[in-house]
PDB file of C-alpha atoms in Angstrom:
ATOM      1  CA  MET F   1      65.135  60.297  86.566  1.00 57.00           C
ATOM      2  CA  THR F   2      67.924  62.003  86.413  1.00 87.00           C
ATOM      3  CA  ALA F   3      71.467  60.254  85.199  1.00 85.00           C
ATOM      4  CA  GLU F   4      73.313  61.012  88.051  1.00 87.00           C
ATOM      5  CA  ARG F   5      70.306  59.864  90.446  1.00 89.00           C
ATOM      6  CA  GLU F   6      70.168  56.604  87.919  1.00 91.00           C
ATOM      7  CA  VAL F   7      74.001  56.279  88.391  1.00 92.00           C
ATOM      8  CA  TRP F   8      73.895  56.761  92.228  1.00 93.00           C
ATOM      9  CA  ARG F   9      71.147  54.335  93.145  1.00 92.00           C
ATOM     10  CA  GLU F  10      73.040  51.798  90.462  1.00 90.00           C
ATOM     11  CA  ALA F  11      75.792  52.365  93.086  1.00 91.00           C
ATOM     12  CA  LEU F  12      74.509  51.895  96.293  1.00 93.00           C
ATOM     13  CA  GLY F  13      72.516  48.848  94.952  1.00 91.00           C
ATOM     14  CA  VAL F  14      76.609  47.166  94.592  1.00 89.00           C
ATOM     15  CA  VAL F  15      77.274  48.558  97.927  1.00 92.00           C
ATOM     16  CA  PHE F  16      74.273  46.792  99.782  1.00 91.00           C
ATOM     17  CA  ALA F  17      75.165  43.350  98.211  1.00 86.00           C
ATOM     18  CA  THR F  18      78.963  43.101  98.194  1.00 86.00           C
ATOM     19  CA  SER F  19      79.243  44.848 101.660  1.00 88.00           C
ATOM     20  CA  ALA F  20      76.773  41.819 102.906  1.00 84.00           C
ATOM     21  CA  TYR F  21      79.725  39.661 102.244  1.00 82.00           C
ATOM     22  CA  GLY F  22      81.899  41.305 104.777  1.00 88.00           C
ATOM     23  CA  ILE F  23      79.416  39.090 107.675  1.00 86.00           C
ATOM     24  CA  SER F  24      81.211  36.198 105.813  1.00 83.00           C
ATOM     25  CA  PHE F  25      84.436  37.509 106.281  1.00 87.00           C
ATOM     26  CA  GLY F  26      84.476  38.568 109.759  1.00 89.00           C
ATOM     27  CA  ALA F  27      82.931  34.370 110.626  1.00 86.00           C
ATOM     28  CA  LEU F  28      85.438  32.850 108.782  1.00 84.00           C
ATOM     29  CA  ALA F  29      88.078  34.710 109.736  1.00 86.00           C
ATOM     30  CA  VAL F  30      87.327  34.470 113.466  1.00 87.00           C
ATOM     31  CA  ALA F  31      86.709  30.419 113.055  1.00 82.00           C
ATOM     32  CA  ALA F  32      90.037  30.280 111.289  1.00 80.00           C
ATOM     33  CA  GLY F  33      91.604  31.538 114.695  1.00 81.00           C
ATOM     34  CA  VAL F  34      91.694  34.938 113.819  1.00 86.00           C
ATOM     35  CA  ASP F  35      91.280  37.635 116.623  1.00 88.00           C
ATOM     36  CA  VAL F  36      88.324  40.308 115.705  1.00 90.00           C
ATOM     37  CA  TRP F  37      90.669  43.014 115.653  1.00 92.00           C
ATOM     38  CA  GLN F  38      93.046  41.556 113.056  1.00 91.00           C
ATOM     39  CA  ALA F  39      90.024  40.885 111.493  1.00 92.00           C
ATOM     40  CA  CYS F  40      88.844  44.643 111.328  1.00 94.00           C
ATOM     41  CA  VAL F  41      92.386  45.754 110.372  1.00 94.00           C
ATOM     42  CA  LEU F  42      92.792  43.314 106.970  1.00 92.00           C
ATOM     43  CA  SER F  43      89.422  45.021 106.233  1.00 94.00           C
ATOM     44  CA  LEU F  44      90.465  48.134 106.680  1.00 94.00           C
ATOM     45  CA  LEU F  45      93.620  47.749 105.502  1.00 92.00           C
ATOM     46  CA  MET F  46      93.529  45.240 102.128  1.00 90.00           C
ATOM     47  CA  PHE F  47      90.364  45.422 101.608  1.00 91.00           C
ATOM     48  CA  THR F  48      89.846  43.327  98.883  1.00 86.00           C
ATOM     49  CA  GLY F  49      87.684  40.779  99.278  1.00 81.00           C
ATOM     50  CA  GLY F  50      89.133  38.238  97.213  1.00 77.00           C
ATOM     51  CA  SER F  51      92.405  38.522  98.979  1.00 81.00           C
ATOM     52  CA  GLN F  52      90.619  38.408 102.205  1.00 86.00           C
ATOM     53  CA  PHE F  53      88.929  35.543 101.834  1.00 82.00           C
ATOM     54  CA  ALA F  54      92.269  33.699 100.448  1.00 78.00           C
ATOM     55  CA  PHE F  55      94.295  34.357 103.147  1.00 84.00           C
ATOM     56  CA  VAL F  56      92.420  33.029 105.746  1.00 84.00           C
ATOM     57  CA  GLY F  57      91.382  30.319 103.756  1.00 76.00           C
ATOM     58  CA  VAL F  58      94.869  28.821 103.840  1.00 76.00           C
ATOM     59  CA  PHE F  59      95.537  30.311 106.856  1.00 76.00           C
ATOM     60  CA  ALA F  60      92.582  28.288 108.386  1.00 72.00           C
ATOM     61  CA  ALA F  61      94.237  24.759 106.245  1.00 69.00           C
ATOM     62  CA  GLY F  62      97.452  25.018 107.380  1.00 69.00           C
ATOM     63  CA  GLY F  63      98.094  27.546 111.011  1.00 68.00           C
ATOM     64  CA  LEU F  64     101.002  29.944 111.055  1.00 72.00           C
ATOM     65  CA  ALA F  65     102.987  27.445 108.832  1.00 71.00           C
ATOM     66  CA  ALA F  66     101.457  28.358 106.167  1.00 68.00           C
ATOM     67  CA  LEU F  67     101.146  32.047 106.726  1.00 74.00           C
ATOM     68  CA  PRO F  68     103.686  33.050 103.733  1.00 77.00           C
ATOM     69  CA  SER F  69     101.660  31.234 101.665  1.00 72.00           C
ATOM     70  CA  ALA F  70      99.179  32.563 102.557  1.00 75.00           C
ATOM     71  CA  ILE F  71     100.210  36.210 102.115  1.00 80.00           C
ATOM     72  CA  ALA F  72     101.572  35.362  98.912  1.00 77.00           C
ATOM     73  CA  SER F  73      98.106  34.012  97.613  1.00 72.00           C
ATOM     74  CA  ALA F  74      96.342  37.295  98.694  1.00 77.00           C
ATOM     75  CA  ALA F  75      98.646  39.457  96.893  1.00 78.00           C
ATOM     76  CA  LEU F  76      98.204  37.611  93.445  1.00 72.00           C
ATOM     77  CA  LEU F  77      94.627  38.357  93.992  1.00 71.00           C
ATOM     78  CA  GLY F  78      95.594  41.477  94.851  1.00 75.00           C
ATOM     79  CA  VAL F  79      97.501  42.047  91.660  1.00 76.00           C
ATOM     80  CA  ARG F  80      94.714  42.766  89.478  1.00 75.00           C
ATOM     81  CA  ASN F  81      93.463  45.681  91.467  1.00 81.00           C
ATOM     82  CA  VAL F  82      97.156  47.138  89.659  1.00 83.00           C
ATOM     83  CA  ALA F  83      95.618  46.777  86.639  1.00 79.00           C
ATOM     84  CA  TYR F  84      92.116  48.496  87.700  1.00 84.00           C
ATOM     85  CA  GLY F  85      94.411  51.265  88.961  1.00 87.00           C
ATOM     86  CA  MET F  86      95.806  52.439  85.288  1.00 86.00           C
ATOM     87  CA  ARG F  87      92.701  51.827  83.897  1.00 85.00           C
ATOM     88  CA  MET F  88      90.740  54.376  86.484  1.00 89.00           C
ATOM     89  CA  SER F  89      93.575  57.026  87.087  1.00 89.00           C
ATOM     90  CA  PRO F  90      92.496  59.350  84.223  1.00 89.00           C
ATOM     91  CA  ILE F  91      89.172  59.293  85.502  1.00 89.00           C
ATOM     92  CA  VAL F  92      89.841  59.632  88.739  1.00 89.00           C
ATOM     93  CA  GLY F  93      92.225  62.416  87.956  1.00 81.00           C
ATOM     94  CA  GLY F  94      93.457  65.097  90.660  1.00 80.00           C
ATOM     95  CA  GLY F  95      96.393  65.531  92.172  1.00 83.00           C
ATOM     96  CA  ALA F  96      98.923  62.525  93.758  1.00 86.00           C
ATOM     97  CA  LEU F  97      96.695  63.159  96.991  1.00 89.00           C
ATOM     98  CA  ARG F  98      93.019  62.068  94.774  1.00 91.00           C
ATOM     99  CA  ARG F  99      94.939  59.376  93.086  1.00 90.00           C
ATOM    100  CA  ALA F 100      96.516  58.037  96.639  1.00 90.00           C
ATOM    101  CA  THR F 101      93.210  58.198  98.086  1.00 92.00           C
ATOM    102  CA  ALA F 102      91.353  56.701  94.841  1.00 93.00           C
ATOM    103  CA  ALA F 103      93.459  53.394  94.582  1.00 92.00           C
ATOM    104  CA  HIS F 104      92.742  51.925  98.380  1.00 93.00           C
ATOM    105  CA  PHE F 105      88.725  52.116  97.178  1.00 94.00           C
ATOM    106  CA  THR F 106      90.208  50.929  93.225  1.00 93.00           C
ATOM    107  CA  ILE F 107      88.140  47.182  93.659  1.00 90.00           C
ATOM    108  CA  ASP F 108      86.702  45.175  90.758  1.00 85.00           C
ATOM    109  CA  GLU F 109      82.897  46.691  91.484  1.00 88.00           C
ATOM    110  CA  SER F 110      83.256  50.421  91.892  1.00 91.00           C
ATOM    111  CA  THR F 111      85.452  50.069  88.374  1.00 91.00           C
ATOM    112  CA  ALA F 112      83.399  48.348  87.275  1.00 88.00           C
ATOM    113  CA  VAL F 113      79.929  51.090  88.180  1.00 90.00           C
ATOM    114  CA  ALA F 114      82.403  53.680  87.283  1.00 92.00           C
ATOM    115  CA  ILE F 115      83.409  52.387  83.455  1.00 89.00           C
ATOM    116  CA  SER F 116      79.953  51.392  82.876  1.00 87.00           C
ATOM    117  CA  GLN F 117      79.259  55.187  82.402  1.00 89.00           C
ATOM    118  CA  SER F 118      79.190  57.182  79.026  1.00 87.00           C
ATOM    119  CA  ASP F 119      79.684  60.592  81.278  1.00 91.00           C
ATOM    120  CA  PRO F 120      83.218  61.304  82.742  1.00 89.00           C
ATOM    121  CA  ARG F 121      81.531  63.276  85.245  1.00 91.00           C
ATOM    122  CA  LEU F 122      79.067  59.730  85.692  1.00 93.00           C
ATOM    123  CA  ARG F 123      82.097  58.099  86.255  1.00 93.00           C
ATOM    124  CA  GLN F 124      84.050  59.482  89.046  1.00 94.00           C
ATOM    125  CA  VAL F 125      80.221  59.736  90.960  1.00 94.00           C
ATOM    126  CA  GLY F 126      80.161  55.918  89.985  1.00 93.00           C
ATOM    127  CA  PHE F 127      83.358  55.400  91.293  1.00 95.00           C
ATOM    128  CA  TRP F 128      83.786  57.055  94.980  1.00 95.00           C
ATOM    129  CA  VAL F 129      79.941  56.771  95.783  1.00 96.00           C
ATOM    130  CA  THR F 130      80.707  52.657  95.374  1.00 94.00           C
ATOM    131  CA  GLY F 131      83.909  52.732  96.331  1.00 95.00           C
ATOM    132  CA  VAL F 132      83.532  54.638  99.640  1.00 96.00           C
ATOM    133  CA  GLY F 133      80.181  52.685 100.091  1.00 96.00           C
ATOM    134  CA  ILE F 134      81.603  49.363 100.769  1.00 94.00           C
ATOM    135  CA  PHE F 135      84.504  50.724 102.098  1.00 96.00           C
ATOM    136  CA  LEU F 136      82.156  51.253 104.918  1.00 97.00           C
ATOM    137  CA  GLY F 137      79.204  48.782 105.098  1.00 96.00           C
ATOM    138  CA  TRP F 138      82.644  46.132 104.146  1.00 95.00           C
ATOM    139  CA  ASN F 139      84.647  47.202 107.939  1.00 96.00           C
ATOM    140  CA  VAL F 140      81.094  47.352 109.352  1.00 96.00           C
ATOM    141  CA  THR F 141      79.537  44.018 108.496  1.00 94.00           C
ATOM    142  CA  THR F 142      83.527  42.722 108.593  1.00 94.00           C
ATOM    143  CA  LEU F 143      83.400  43.460 112.324  1.00 94.00           C
ATOM    144  CA  ILE F 144      79.125  42.004 113.142  1.00 93.00           C
ATOM    145  CA  GLY F 145      80.603  38.437 111.523  1.00 89.00           C
ATOM    146  CA  ALA F 146      83.639  39.018 113.658  1.00 90.00           C
ATOM    147  CA  LEU F 147      81.288  39.204 116.876  1.00 90.00           C
ATOM    148  CA  VAL F 148      78.981  36.935 115.755  1.00 85.00           C
ATOM    149  CA  GLY F 149      81.185  34.354 114.777  1.00 76.00           C
ATOM    150  CA  ASP F 150      81.011  32.538 117.748  1.00 63.00           C
ATOM    151  CA  VAL F 151      77.360  32.803 117.928  1.00 66.00           C
ATOM    152  CA  LEU F 152      76.768  31.141 114.712  1.00 64.00           C
ATOM    153  CA  GLY F 153      79.051  28.280 115.491  1.00 61.00           C
ATOM    154  CA  ASP F 154      81.061  26.480 112.248  1.00 62.00           C
ATOM    155  CA  PRO F 155      80.833  28.643 109.591  1.00 60.00           C
ATOM    156  CA  LYS F 156      80.077  25.478 107.342  1.00 61.00           C
ATOM    157  CA  THR F 157      76.152  25.172 109.083  1.00 63.00           C
ATOM    158  CA  TRP F 158      75.238  28.108 107.395  1.00 60.00           C
ATOM    159  CA  GLY F 159      77.171  28.391 103.771  1.00 60.00           C
ATOM    160  CA  LEU F 160      79.528  31.196 104.980  1.00 58.00           C
ATOM    161  CA  ASP F 161      82.185  29.025 103.644  1.00 56.00           C
ATOM    162  CA  ALA F 162      80.984  28.717 100.182  1.00 59.00           C
ATOM    163  CA  ALA F 163      80.899  33.038  99.850  1.00 58.00           C
ATOM    164  CA  ALA F 164      84.862  33.325  98.965  1.00 56.00           C
ATOM    165  CA  ALA F 165      84.478  29.885  96.129  1.00 58.00           C
ATOM    166  CA  ALA F 166      80.992  32.145  94.681  1.00 59.00           C
ATOM    167  CA  ALA F 167      82.794  35.516  94.693  1.00 56.00           C
ATOM    168  CA  PHE F 168      85.524  34.120  92.571  1.00 57.00           C
ATOM    169  CA  LEU F 169      83.332  31.935  90.905  1.00 59.00           C
ATOM    170  CA  ALA F 170      81.522  35.383  89.906  1.00 56.00           C
ATOM    171  CA  LEU F 171      84.800  36.947  88.751  1.00 53.00           C
ATOM    172  CA  LEU F 172      85.745  34.634  86.265  1.00 58.00           C
ATOM    173  CA  TRP F 173      82.784  33.274  84.668  1.00 55.00           C
ATOM    174  CA  PRO F 174      82.046  36.222  82.609  1.00 56.00           C
ATOM    175  CA  ARG F 175      85.685  35.678  80.942  1.00 57.00           C
ATOM    176  CA  LEU F 176      84.820  31.947  80.042  1.00 61.00           C
ATOM    177  CA  LYS F 177      83.685  33.367  76.476  1.00 64.00           C
ATOM    178  CA  GLN F 178      87.226  31.706  74.358  1.00 64.00           C
ATOM    179  CA  ARG F 179      88.816  28.752  74.201  1.00 68.00           C
ATOM    180  CA  GLN F 180      92.107  30.335  75.543  1.00 64.00           C
ATOM    181  CA  ALA F 181      90.106  31.881  78.925  1.00 66.00           C
ATOM    182  CA  ILE F 182      88.220  28.297  79.592  1.00 70.00           C
ATOM    183  CA  ALA F 183      92.038  26.791  78.628  1.00 69.00           C
ATOM    184  CA  VAL F 184      93.786  28.407  81.384  1.00 69.00           C
ATOM    185  CA  GLY F 185      91.554  28.200  84.011  1.00 70.00           C
ATOM    186  CA  VAL F 186      90.558  24.427  83.325  1.00 73.00           C
ATOM    187  CA  ALA F 187      94.609  23.657  83.854  1.00 72.00           C
ATOM    188  CA  ALA F 188      94.902  26.369  86.928  1.00 72.00           C
ATOM    189  CA  ALA F 189      91.916  24.238  88.309  1.00 73.00           C
ATOM    190  CA  VAL F 190      93.313  20.476  87.692  1.00 78.00           C
ATOM    191  CA  VAL F 191      96.828  21.779  88.682  1.00 76.00           C
ATOM    192  CA  ALA F 192      95.245  22.665  92.113  1.00 71.00           C
ATOM    193  CA  ALA F 193      92.721  19.645  92.703  1.00 73.00           C
ATOM    194  CA  SER F 194      95.526  17.371  92.558  1.00 79.00           C
ATOM    195  CA  LEU F 195      97.890  19.168  94.337  1.00 69.00           C
ATOM    196  CA  THR F 196      95.976  20.405  97.151  1.00 67.00           C
ATOM    197  CA  PRO F 197      96.378  16.480  98.890  1.00 69.00           C
ATOM    198  CA  PHE F 198     100.099  16.452  99.380  1.00 73.00           C
ATOM    199  CA  ILE F 199     101.621  20.386  99.309  1.00 66.00           C
ATOM    200  CA  MET F 200     101.507  23.066 102.228  1.00 61.00           C
ATOM    201  CA  PRO F 201      97.757  24.817 102.060  1.00 57.00           C
ATOM    202  CA  GLY F 202      98.353  27.616  99.417  1.00 57.00           C
ATOM    203  CA  LEU F 203     101.164  26.578  97.441  1.00 64.00           C
ATOM    204  CA  PRO F 204      99.121  24.966  94.665  1.00 65.00           C
ATOM    205  CA  VAL F 205      96.958  28.214  94.413  1.00 63.00           C
ATOM    206  CA  LEU F 206     100.634  29.867  93.580  1.00 65.00           C
ATOM    207  CA  ILE F 207     101.265  27.014  91.260  1.00 73.00           C
ATOM    208  CA  ALA F 208      98.180  26.943  89.550  1.00 68.00           C
ATOM    209  CA  ALA F 209      98.729  30.620  89.035  1.00 67.00           C
ATOM    210  CA  LEU F 210     101.814  29.670  87.293  1.00 71.00           C
ATOM    211  CA  VAL F 211     100.956  27.456  85.339  1.00 70.00           C
ATOM    212  CA  ALA F 212      97.832  29.783  84.098  1.00 68.00           C
ATOM    213  CA  ILE F 213     100.432  32.456  83.417  1.00 65.00           C
ATOM    214  CA  ILE F 214     102.476  30.080  80.904  1.00 69.00           C
ATOM    215  CA  VAL F 215      99.132  28.807  79.472  1.00 65.00           C
ATOM    216  CA  GLY F 216      98.218  32.627  78.961  1.00 63.00           C
ATOM    217  CA  TRP F 217     101.713  33.594  77.922  1.00 66.00           C
ATOM    218  CA  PHE F 218     101.756  31.191  74.831  1.00 63.00           C
ATOM    219  CA  ASN F 219      98.274  32.057  74.124  1.00 61.00           C
ATOM    220  CA  TRP F 220      97.618  28.462  73.333  1.00 55.00           C
ATOM    221  CA  LEU F 221      94.687  27.667  71.426  1.00 53.00           C
ATOM    222  CA  GLY F 222      93.761  31.421  71.325  1.00 54.00           C
ATOM    223  CA  GLY F 223      95.492  31.767  67.860  1.00 49.00           C
ATOM    224  CA  ARG F 224      92.442  31.610  65.426  1.00 46.00           C
ATOM    225  CA  GLU F 225      89.831  33.368  67.502  1.00 44.00           C
ATOM    226  CA  GLY F 226      93.140  36.476  68.033  1.00 42.00           C
ATOM    227  CA  ALA F 227      93.549  36.651  64.260  1.00 40.00           C
ATOM    228  CA  THR F 228      89.573  36.916  63.490  1.00 39.00           C
ATOM    229  CA  ALA F 229      88.875  39.830  66.468  1.00 38.00           C
TER     230      ALA F 229
END
């Protein structure tokens, strides 16, 4: 098997696995009160699973009153894509139009597949196949999930409500290798869990994010690790 075919196989494996989550999103969005067309527009334009799940989760809990918090939560989770964009810019190359197009496909999975390759050309192949493939698959499965949402009934019956939490945990778990990262995660989780019963949906996540930033900024528990790195 050639190196390029291996990259294609790796990328398509990620595409199929990730696209399956779109069914969960479509079903959860409809259950939260979002129309089918609105769920599809979110996938077309926002196209970042974590932010989409955060948006519909907060919206489902608080309705229209929680819409500002839902938007803020989604935007907060989407900030990581800016860092991915800076990392992928030299890999994508090309002019302004190519970079602007690539920005829409710069997500966790496309970045991971691209940077795992050692050859510059294979990095581009991994990025574009993964990014475009997931975009197409995610939007198709979002539509399917939204259309069958009413047939499925309560998403909790099928465990679809756990898809977002599972996805977030998958992103977080590999980073819990040092005391500093664990401290940030624990502090944010405690704050969010403590505030959830008392304030508007979405706000606990934003406050927890602020706590995480403060803990990370002062590098509590991280001094010795940083010195030995």
